[in-house]
PDB file of C-alpha atoms in Angstrom:
ATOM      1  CA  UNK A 662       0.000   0.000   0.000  1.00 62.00           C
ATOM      2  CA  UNK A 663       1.460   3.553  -1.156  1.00 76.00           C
ATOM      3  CA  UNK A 664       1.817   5.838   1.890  1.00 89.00           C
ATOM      4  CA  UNK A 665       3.861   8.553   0.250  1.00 92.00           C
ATOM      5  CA  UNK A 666       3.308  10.714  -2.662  1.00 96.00           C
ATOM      6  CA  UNK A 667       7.173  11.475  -4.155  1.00 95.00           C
ATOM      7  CA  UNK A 668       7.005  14.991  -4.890  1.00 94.00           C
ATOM      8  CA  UNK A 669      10.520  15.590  -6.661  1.00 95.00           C
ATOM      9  CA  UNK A 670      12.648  16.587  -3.623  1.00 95.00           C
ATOM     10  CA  UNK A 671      10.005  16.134  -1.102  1.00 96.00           C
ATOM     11  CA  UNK A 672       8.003  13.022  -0.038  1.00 95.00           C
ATOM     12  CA  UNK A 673       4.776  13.809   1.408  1.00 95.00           C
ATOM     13  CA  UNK A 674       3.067  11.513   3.580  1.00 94.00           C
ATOM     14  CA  UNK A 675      -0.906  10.784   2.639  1.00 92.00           C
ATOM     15  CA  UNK A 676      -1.469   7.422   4.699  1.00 87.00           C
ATOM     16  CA  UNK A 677      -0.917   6.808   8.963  1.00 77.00           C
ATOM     17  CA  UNK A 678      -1.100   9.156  11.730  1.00 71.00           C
ATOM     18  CA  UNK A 679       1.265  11.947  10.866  1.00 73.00           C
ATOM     19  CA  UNK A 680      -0.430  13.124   7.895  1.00 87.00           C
ATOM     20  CA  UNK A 681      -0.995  16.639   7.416  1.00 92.00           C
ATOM     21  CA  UNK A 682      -3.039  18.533   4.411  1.00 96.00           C
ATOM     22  CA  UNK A 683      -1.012  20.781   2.386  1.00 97.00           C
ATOM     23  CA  UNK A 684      -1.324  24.020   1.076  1.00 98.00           C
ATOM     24  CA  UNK A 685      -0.736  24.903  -2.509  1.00 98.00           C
ATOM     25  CA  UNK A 686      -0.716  28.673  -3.236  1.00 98.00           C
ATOM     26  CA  UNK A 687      -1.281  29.689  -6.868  1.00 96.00           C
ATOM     27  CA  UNK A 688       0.995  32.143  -8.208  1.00 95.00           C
ATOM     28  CA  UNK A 689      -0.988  33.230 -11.607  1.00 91.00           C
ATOM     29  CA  UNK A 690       1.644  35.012 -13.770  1.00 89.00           C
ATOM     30  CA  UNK A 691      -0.868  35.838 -16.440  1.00 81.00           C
ATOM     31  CA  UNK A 692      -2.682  39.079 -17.154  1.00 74.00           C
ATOM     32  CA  UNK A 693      -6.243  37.116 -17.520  1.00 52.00           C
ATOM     33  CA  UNK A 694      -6.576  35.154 -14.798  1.00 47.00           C
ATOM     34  CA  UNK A 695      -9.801  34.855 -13.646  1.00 43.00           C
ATOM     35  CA  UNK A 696      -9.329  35.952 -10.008  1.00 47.00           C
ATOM     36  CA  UNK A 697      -6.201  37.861  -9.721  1.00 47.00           C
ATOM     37  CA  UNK A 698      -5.082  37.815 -13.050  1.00 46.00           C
ATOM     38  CA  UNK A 699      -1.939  40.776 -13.382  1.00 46.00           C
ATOM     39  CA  UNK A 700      -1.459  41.095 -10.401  1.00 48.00           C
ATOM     40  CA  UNK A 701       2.042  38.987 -10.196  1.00 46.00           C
ATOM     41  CA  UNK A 702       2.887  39.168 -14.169  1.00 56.00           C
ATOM     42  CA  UNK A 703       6.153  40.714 -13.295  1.00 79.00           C
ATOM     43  CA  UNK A 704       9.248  38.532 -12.144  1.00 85.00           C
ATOM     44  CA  UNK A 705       9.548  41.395  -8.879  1.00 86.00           C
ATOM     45  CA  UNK A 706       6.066  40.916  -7.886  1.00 87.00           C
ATOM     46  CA  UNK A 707       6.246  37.041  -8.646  1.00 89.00           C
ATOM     47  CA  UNK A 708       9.112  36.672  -6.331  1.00 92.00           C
ATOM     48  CA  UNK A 709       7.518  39.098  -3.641  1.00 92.00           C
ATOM     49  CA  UNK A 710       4.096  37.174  -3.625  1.00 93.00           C
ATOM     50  CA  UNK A 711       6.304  34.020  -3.543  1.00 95.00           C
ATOM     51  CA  UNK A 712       7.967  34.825  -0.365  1.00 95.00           C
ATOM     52  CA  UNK A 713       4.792  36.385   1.329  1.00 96.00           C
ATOM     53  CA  UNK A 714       2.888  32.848   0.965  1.00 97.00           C
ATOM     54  CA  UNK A 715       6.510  31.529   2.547  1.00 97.00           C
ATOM     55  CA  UNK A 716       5.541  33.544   5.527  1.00 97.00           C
ATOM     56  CA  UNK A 717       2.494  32.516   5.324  1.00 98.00           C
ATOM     57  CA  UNK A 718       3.257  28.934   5.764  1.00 98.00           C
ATOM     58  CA  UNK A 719       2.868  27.830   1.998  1.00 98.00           C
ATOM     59  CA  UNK A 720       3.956  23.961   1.123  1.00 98.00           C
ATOM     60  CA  UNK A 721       3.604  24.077  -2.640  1.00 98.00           C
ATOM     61  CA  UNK A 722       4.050  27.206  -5.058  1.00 98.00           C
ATOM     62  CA  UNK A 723       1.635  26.595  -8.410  1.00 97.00           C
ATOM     63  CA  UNK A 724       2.941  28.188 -10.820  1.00 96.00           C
ATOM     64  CA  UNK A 725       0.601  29.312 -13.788  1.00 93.00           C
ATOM     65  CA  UNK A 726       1.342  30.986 -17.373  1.00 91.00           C
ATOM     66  CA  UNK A 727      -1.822  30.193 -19.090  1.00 90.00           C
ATOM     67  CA  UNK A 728      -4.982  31.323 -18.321  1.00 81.00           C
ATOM     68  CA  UNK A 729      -7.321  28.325 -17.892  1.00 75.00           C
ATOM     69  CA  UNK A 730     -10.809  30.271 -16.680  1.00 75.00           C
ATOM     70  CA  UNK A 731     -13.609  29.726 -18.981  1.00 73.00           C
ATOM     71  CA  UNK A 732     -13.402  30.882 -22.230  1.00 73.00           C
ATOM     72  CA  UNK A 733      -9.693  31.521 -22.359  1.00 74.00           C
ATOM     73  CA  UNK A 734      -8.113  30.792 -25.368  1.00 80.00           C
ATOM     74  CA  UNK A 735      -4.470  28.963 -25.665  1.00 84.00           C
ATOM     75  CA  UNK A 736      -1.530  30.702 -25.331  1.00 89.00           C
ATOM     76  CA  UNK A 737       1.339  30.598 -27.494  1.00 92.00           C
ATOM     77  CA  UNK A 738       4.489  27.940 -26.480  1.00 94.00           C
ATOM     78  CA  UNK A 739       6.792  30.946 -26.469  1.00 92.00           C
ATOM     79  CA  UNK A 740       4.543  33.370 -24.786  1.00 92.00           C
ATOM     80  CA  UNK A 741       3.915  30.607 -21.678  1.00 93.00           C
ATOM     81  CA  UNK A 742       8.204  29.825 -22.017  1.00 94.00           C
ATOM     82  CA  UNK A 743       8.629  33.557 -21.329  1.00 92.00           C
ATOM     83  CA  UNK A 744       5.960  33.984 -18.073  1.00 92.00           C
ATOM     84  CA  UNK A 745       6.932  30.802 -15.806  1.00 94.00           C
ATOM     85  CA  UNK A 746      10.842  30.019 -16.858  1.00 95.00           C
ATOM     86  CA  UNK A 747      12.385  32.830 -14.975  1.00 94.00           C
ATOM     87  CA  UNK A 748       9.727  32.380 -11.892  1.00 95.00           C
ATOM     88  CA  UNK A 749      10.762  28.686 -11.693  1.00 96.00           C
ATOM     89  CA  UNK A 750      14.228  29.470 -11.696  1.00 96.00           C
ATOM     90  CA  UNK A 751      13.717  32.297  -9.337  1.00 94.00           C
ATOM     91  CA  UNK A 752      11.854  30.135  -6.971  1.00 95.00           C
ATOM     92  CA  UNK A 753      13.504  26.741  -7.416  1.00 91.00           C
ATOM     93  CA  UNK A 754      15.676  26.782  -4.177  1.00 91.00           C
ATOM     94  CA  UNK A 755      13.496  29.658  -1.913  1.00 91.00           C
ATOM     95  CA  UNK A 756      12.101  26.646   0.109  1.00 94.00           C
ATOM     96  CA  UNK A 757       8.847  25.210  -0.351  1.00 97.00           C
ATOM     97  CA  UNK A 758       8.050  22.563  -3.188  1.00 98.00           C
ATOM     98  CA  UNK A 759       7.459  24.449  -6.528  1.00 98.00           C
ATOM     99  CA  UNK A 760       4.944  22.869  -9.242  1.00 98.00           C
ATOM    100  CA  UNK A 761       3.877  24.502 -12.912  1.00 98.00           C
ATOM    101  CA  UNK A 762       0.605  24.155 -13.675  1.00 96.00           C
ATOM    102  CA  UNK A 763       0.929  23.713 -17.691  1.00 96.00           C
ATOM    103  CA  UNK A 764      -0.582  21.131 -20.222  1.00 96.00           C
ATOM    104  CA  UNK A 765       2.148  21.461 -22.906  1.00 97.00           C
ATOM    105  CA  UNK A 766       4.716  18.911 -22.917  1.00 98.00           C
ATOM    106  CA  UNK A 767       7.225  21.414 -24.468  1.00 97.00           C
ATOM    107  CA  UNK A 768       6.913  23.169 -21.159  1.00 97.00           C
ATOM    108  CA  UNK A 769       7.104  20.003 -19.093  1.00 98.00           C
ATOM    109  CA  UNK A 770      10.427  19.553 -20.340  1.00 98.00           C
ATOM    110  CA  UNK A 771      12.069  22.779 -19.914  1.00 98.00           C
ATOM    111  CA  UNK A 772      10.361  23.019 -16.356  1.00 98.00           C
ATOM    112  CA  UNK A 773      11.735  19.583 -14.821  1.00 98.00           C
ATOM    113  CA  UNK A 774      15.240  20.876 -16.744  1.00 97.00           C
ATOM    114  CA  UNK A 775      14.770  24.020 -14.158  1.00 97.00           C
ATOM    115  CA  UNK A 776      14.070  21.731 -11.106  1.00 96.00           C
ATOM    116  CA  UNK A 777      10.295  21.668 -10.508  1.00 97.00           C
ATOM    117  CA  UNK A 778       8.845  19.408  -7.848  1.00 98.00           C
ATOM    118  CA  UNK A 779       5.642  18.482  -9.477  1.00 98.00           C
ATOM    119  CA  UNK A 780       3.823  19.023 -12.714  1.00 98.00           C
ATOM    120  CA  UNK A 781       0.339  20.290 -12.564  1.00 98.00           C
ATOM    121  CA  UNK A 782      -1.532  19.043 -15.623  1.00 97.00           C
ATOM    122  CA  UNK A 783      -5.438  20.415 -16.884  1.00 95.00           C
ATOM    123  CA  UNK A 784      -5.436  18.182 -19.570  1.00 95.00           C
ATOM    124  CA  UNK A 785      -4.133  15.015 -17.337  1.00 97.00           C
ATOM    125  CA  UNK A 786      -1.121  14.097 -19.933  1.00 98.00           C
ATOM    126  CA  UNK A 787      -3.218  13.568 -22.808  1.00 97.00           C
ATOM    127  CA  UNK A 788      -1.064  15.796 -25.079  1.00 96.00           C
ATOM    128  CA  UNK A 789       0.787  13.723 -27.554  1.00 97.00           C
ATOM    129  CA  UNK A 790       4.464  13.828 -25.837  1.00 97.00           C
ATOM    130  CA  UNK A 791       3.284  14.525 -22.073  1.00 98.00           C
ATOM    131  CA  UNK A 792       3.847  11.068 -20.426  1.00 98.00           C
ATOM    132  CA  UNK A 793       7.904  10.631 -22.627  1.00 98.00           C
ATOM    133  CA  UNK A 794       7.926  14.508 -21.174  1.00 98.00           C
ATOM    134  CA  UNK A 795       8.003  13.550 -17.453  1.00 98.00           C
ATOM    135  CA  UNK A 796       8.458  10.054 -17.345  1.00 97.00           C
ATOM    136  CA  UNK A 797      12.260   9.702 -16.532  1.00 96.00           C
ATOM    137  CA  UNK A 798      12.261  12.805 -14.075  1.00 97.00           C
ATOM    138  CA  UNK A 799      11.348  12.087 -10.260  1.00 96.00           C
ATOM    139  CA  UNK A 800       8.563  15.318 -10.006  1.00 97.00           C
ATOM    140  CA  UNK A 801       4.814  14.237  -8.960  1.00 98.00           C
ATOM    141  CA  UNK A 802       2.496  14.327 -11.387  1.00 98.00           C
ATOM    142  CA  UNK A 803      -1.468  16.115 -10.945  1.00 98.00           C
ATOM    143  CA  UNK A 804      -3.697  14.285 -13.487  1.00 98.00           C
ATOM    144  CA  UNK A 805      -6.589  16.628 -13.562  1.00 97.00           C
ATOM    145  CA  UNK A 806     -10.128  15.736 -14.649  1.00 96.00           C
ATOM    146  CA  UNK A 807     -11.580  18.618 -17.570  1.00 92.00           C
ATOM    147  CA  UNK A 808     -14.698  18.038 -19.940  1.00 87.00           C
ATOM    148  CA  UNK A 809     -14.002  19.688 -23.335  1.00 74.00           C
ATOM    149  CA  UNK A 810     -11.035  22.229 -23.171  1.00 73.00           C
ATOM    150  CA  UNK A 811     -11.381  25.246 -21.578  1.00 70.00           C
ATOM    151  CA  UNK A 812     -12.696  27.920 -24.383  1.00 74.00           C
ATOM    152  CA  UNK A 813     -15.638  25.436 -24.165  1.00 72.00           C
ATOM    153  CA  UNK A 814     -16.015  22.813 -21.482  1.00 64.00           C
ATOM    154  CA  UNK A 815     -18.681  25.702 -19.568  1.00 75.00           C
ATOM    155  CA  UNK A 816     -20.973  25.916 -22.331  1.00 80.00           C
ATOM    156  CA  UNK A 817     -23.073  22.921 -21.673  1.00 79.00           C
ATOM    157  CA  UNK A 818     -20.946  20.207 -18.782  1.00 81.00           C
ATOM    158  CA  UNK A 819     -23.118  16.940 -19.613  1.00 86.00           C
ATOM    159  CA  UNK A 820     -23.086  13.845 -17.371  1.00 93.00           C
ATOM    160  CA  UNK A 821     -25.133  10.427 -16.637  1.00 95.00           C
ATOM    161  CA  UNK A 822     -23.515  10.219 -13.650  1.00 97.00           C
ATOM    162  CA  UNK A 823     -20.359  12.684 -12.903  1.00 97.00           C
ATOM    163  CA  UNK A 824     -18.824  10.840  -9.973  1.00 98.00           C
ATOM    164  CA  UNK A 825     -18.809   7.736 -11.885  1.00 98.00           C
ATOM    165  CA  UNK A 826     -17.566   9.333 -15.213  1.00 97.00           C
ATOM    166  CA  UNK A 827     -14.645  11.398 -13.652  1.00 97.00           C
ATOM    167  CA  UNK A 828     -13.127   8.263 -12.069  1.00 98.00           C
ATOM    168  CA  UNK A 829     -13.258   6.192 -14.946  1.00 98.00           C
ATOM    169  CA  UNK A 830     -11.288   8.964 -16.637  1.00 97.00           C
ATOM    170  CA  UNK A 831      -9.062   9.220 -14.084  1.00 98.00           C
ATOM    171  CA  UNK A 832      -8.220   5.495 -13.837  1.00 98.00           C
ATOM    172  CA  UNK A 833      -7.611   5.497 -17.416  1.00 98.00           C
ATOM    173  CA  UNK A 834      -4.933   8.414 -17.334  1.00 98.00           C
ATOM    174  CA  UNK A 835      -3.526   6.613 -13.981  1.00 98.00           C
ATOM    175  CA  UNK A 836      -3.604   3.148 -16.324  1.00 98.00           C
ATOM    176  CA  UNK A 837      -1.799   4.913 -18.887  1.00 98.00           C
ATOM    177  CA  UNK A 838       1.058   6.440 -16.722  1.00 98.00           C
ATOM    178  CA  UNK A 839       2.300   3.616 -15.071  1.00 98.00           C
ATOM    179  CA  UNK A 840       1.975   1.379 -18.262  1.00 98.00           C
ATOM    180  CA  UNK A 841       4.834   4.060 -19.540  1.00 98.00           C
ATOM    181  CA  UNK A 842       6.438   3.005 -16.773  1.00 97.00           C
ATOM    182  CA  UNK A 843       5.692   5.659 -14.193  1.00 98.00           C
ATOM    183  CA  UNK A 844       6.060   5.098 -10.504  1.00 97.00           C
ATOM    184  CA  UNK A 845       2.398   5.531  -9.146  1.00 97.00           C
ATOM    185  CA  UNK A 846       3.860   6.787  -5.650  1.00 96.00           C
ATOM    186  CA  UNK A 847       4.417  10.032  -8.144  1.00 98.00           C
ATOM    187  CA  UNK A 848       0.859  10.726  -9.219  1.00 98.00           C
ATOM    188  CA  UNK A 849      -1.988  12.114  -7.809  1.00 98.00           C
ATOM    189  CA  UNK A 850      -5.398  13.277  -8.869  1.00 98.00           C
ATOM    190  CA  UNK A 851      -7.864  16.136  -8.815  1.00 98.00           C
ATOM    191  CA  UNK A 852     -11.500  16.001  -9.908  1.00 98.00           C
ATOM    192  CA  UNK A 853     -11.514  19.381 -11.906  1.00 96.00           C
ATOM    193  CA  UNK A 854     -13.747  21.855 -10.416  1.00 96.00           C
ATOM    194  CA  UNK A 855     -15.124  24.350 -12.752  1.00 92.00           C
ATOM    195  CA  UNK A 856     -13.548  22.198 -15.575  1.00 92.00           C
ATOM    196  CA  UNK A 857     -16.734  21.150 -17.353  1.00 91.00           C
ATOM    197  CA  UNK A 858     -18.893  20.984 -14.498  1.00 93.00           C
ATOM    198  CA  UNK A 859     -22.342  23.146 -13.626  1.00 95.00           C
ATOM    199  CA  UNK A 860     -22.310  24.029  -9.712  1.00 95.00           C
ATOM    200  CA  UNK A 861     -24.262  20.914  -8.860  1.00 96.00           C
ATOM    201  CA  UNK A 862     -21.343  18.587 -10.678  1.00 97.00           C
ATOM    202  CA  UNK A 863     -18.810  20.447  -8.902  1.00 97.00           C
ATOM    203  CA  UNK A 864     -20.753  19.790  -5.170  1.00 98.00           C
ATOM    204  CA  UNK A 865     -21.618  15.828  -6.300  1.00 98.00           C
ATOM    205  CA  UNK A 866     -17.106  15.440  -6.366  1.00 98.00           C
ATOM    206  CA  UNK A 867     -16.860  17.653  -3.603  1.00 98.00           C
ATOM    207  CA  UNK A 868     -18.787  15.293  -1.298  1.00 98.00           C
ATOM    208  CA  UNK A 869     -17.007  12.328  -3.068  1.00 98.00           C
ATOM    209  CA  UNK A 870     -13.817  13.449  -2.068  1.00 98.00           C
ATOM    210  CA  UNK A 871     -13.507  10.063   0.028  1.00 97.00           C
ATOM    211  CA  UNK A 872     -15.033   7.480  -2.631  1.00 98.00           C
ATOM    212  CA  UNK A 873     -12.614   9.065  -5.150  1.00 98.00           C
ATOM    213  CA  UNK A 874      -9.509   8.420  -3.244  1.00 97.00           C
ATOM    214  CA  UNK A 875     -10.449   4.975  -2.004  1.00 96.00           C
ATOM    215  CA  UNK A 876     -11.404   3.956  -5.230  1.00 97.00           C
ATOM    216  CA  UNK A 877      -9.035   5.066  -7.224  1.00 97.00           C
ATOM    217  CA  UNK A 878      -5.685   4.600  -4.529  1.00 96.00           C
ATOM    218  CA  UNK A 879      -3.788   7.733  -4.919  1.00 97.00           C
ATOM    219  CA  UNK A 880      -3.845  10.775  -3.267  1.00 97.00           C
ATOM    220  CA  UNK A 881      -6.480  13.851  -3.978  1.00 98.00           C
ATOM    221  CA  UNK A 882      -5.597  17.565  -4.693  1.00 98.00           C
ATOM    222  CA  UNK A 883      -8.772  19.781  -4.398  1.00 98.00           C
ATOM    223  CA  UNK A 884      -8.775  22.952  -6.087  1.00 96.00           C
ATOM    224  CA  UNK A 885     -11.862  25.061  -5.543  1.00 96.00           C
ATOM    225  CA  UNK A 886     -10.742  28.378  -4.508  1.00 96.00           C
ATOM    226  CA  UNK A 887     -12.463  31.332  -5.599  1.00 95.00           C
ATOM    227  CA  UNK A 888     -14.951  29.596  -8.084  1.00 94.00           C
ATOM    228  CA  UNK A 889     -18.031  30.199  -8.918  1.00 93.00           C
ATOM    229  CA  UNK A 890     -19.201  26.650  -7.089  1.00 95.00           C
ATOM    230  CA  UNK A 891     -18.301  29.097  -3.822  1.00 96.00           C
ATOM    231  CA  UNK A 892     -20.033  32.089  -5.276  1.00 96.00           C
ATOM    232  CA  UNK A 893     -22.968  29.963  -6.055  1.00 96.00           C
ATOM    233  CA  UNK A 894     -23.865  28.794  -2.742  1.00 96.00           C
ATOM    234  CA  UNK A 895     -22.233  31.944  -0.805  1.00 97.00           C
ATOM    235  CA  UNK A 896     -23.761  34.964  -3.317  1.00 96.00           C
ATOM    236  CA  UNK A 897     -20.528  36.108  -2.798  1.00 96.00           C
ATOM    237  CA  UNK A 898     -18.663  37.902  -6.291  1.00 95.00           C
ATOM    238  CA  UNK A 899     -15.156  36.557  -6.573  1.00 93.00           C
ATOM    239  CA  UNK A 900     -13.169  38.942  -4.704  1.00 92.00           C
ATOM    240  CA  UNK A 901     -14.946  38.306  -1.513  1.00 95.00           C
ATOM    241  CA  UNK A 902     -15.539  34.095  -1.856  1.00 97.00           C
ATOM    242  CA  UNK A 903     -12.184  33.465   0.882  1.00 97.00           C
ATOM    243  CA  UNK A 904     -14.411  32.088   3.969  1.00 97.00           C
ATOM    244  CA  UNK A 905     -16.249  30.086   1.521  1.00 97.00           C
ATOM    245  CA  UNK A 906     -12.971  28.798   0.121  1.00 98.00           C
ATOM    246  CA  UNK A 907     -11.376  28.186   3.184  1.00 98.00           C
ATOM    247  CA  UNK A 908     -14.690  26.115   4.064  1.00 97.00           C
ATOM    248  CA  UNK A 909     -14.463  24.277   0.833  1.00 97.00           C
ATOM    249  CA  UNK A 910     -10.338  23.485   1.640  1.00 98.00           C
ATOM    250  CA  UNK A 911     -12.120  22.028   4.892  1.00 97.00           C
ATOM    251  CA  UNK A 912     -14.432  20.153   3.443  1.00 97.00           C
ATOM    252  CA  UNK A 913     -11.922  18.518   0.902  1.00 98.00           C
ATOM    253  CA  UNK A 914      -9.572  17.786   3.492  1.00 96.00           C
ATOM    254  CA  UNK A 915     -11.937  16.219   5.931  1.00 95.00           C
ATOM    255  CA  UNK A 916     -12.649  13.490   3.541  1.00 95.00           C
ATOM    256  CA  UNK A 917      -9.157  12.668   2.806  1.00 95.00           C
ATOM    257  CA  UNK A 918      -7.783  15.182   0.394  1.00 97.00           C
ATOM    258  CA  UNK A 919      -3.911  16.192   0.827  1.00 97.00           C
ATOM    259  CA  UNK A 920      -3.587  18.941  -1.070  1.00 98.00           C
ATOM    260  CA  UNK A 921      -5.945  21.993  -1.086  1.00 98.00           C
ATOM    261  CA  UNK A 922      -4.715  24.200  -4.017  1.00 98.00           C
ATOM    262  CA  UNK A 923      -5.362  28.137  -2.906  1.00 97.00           C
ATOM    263  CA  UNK A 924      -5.110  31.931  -3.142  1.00 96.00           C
ATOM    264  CA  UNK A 925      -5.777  32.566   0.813  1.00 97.00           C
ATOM    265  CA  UNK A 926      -2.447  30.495   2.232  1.00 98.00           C
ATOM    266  CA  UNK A 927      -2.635  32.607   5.533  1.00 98.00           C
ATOM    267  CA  UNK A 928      -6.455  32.021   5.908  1.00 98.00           C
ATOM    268  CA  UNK A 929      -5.921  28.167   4.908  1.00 98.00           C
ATOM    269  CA  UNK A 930      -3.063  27.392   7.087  1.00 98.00           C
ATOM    270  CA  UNK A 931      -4.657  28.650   9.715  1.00 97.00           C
ATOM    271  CA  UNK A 932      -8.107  27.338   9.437  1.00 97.00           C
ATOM    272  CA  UNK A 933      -6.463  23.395   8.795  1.00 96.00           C
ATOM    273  CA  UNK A 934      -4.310  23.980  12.278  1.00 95.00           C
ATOM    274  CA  UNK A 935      -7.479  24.612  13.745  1.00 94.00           C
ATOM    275  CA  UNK A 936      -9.390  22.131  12.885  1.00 92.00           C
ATOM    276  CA  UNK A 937      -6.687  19.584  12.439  1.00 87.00           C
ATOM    277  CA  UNK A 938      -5.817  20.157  16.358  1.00 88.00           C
ATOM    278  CA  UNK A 939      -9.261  20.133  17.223  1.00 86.00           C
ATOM    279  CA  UNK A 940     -10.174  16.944  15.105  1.00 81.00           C
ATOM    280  CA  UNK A 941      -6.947  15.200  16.238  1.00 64.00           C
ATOM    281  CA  UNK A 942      -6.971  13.700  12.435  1.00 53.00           C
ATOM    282  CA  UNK A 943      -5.580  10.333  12.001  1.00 47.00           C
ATOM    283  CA  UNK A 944      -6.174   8.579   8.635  1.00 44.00           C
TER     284      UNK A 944
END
């Protein structure tokens, strides 16, 4: 049984008693992000933002050169090279684990050259090249559920039965990695909220947080801050949806999830000390 999820220089345990959630803070350095998109384009800022979510207690650093909210269109190979390489190396030895959140396999490559700890896939390594990308390097690897691609997968998100349909798809891409050859203590999973999912999709995953992992055997990222699933239910616009993320993180974690994938680190990593002392959470 796979207790640790290898994480390129970090191992993070996800089975026993000493398990602790961790917190993933996004670091968008795209001027369209759908939350706080501009707001770290530069390197300066990049770095600065970078070492406030250090002080806030930060595990992971996400770093993001594409624009995946609804609608977006793709960006250029060149145009994401240029955002994330000079973060990546920037950040590479400032402390916590560093991931890229890309989908191109071109990208892949130059990021694991540059030292990243895990590889943060939308498209969950379907792109022709993606698994030969990161198979020989020793980063984790986030396969990530999405329905259509994102200029279109909100237009109409269509399921029988969501739960069901998301873990087959995951189980395939998990299948398909370690047939390559891939050790399966490097992946882990995430059921795509807001990828191709209406508000009631995106709340049937939520609560099958646990069934997800169990089935499936590999550890659970949940990324749901800011989106319009916590607008829906809060009424909240998207600058003021942080309690609702932070009870969303909660939620994902107290069904098993290990990472919770964030804009409000400080808020998080409070909240899961909180409720982590006051749960005394063994799994």
């Amino acid at each position: 049984m796979r207790s640790t999820l290898q994480f390129g220089r970090f191992n993070f345990p996800w089975r026993g008693e000493r398990v602790r959630a961790r917190v993933m803070g996004i670091l968008n350095v795209t001027p369209d992000s759908f939350s706080d998109g501009g707001q770290h384009q530069s390197l300066e800022f990049a770095i600065s933002h970078a070492e406030q979510m250090i002080l806030d207690g930060v595990d992971i650093i996400d770093v993001g050169g594409e624009s995946s909210r609804p609608g977006a269109p793709p960006l250029p190979l060149e145009q994401e090279l240029q955002r994330v390489m000079p973060v990546l190396y920037a950040l590479r030895d400032i402390g916590p684990a560093i991931s890229v959140d890309t989908y191109k396999p071109e990208v892949m490559r130059e990021a694991i050259i540059a030292g990243v700890d895990m590889i943060n896939d939308i498209n969950g390594f379907r792109a022709p090249g993606a698994i030969a990308a990161v198979r020989d390097s020793d980063c984790g690897l986030c396969i990530m559920h999405m329905q259509n691609d994102p200029r279109h997968m909100q237009l109409a998100p269509s399921y029988t039965d969501v739960v069901a349909e998301v873990t087959a798809f995951l189980r395939e891409r998990i299948e398909a990695l370690t047939a390559a050859g891939i050790d399966p203590r490097r992946l882990c999973i995430d059921p795509g909220f807001g990828f191709g999912k209406t508000v009631e999709h995106n709340y049937a995953l939520l609560k099958a947080t646990a069934q997800l992992i169990a089935e499936l055997d590999v550890p659970l990222l949940a990324g749901l801050s800011r989106k319009s699933m916590v607008g829906a239910v809060t009424g909240k616009p998207v600058e003021q949806r942080m309690a609702g993320s932070v009870g969303g993180a909660l939620a994902a974690v107290a069904q098993g999830a290990l990472i919770v994938r964030v804009h409000d680190v400080a808020e998080t990593v409070d909240a899961l000390k909180v409720w982590q002392a006051g749960t005394n959470l063994q799994r």
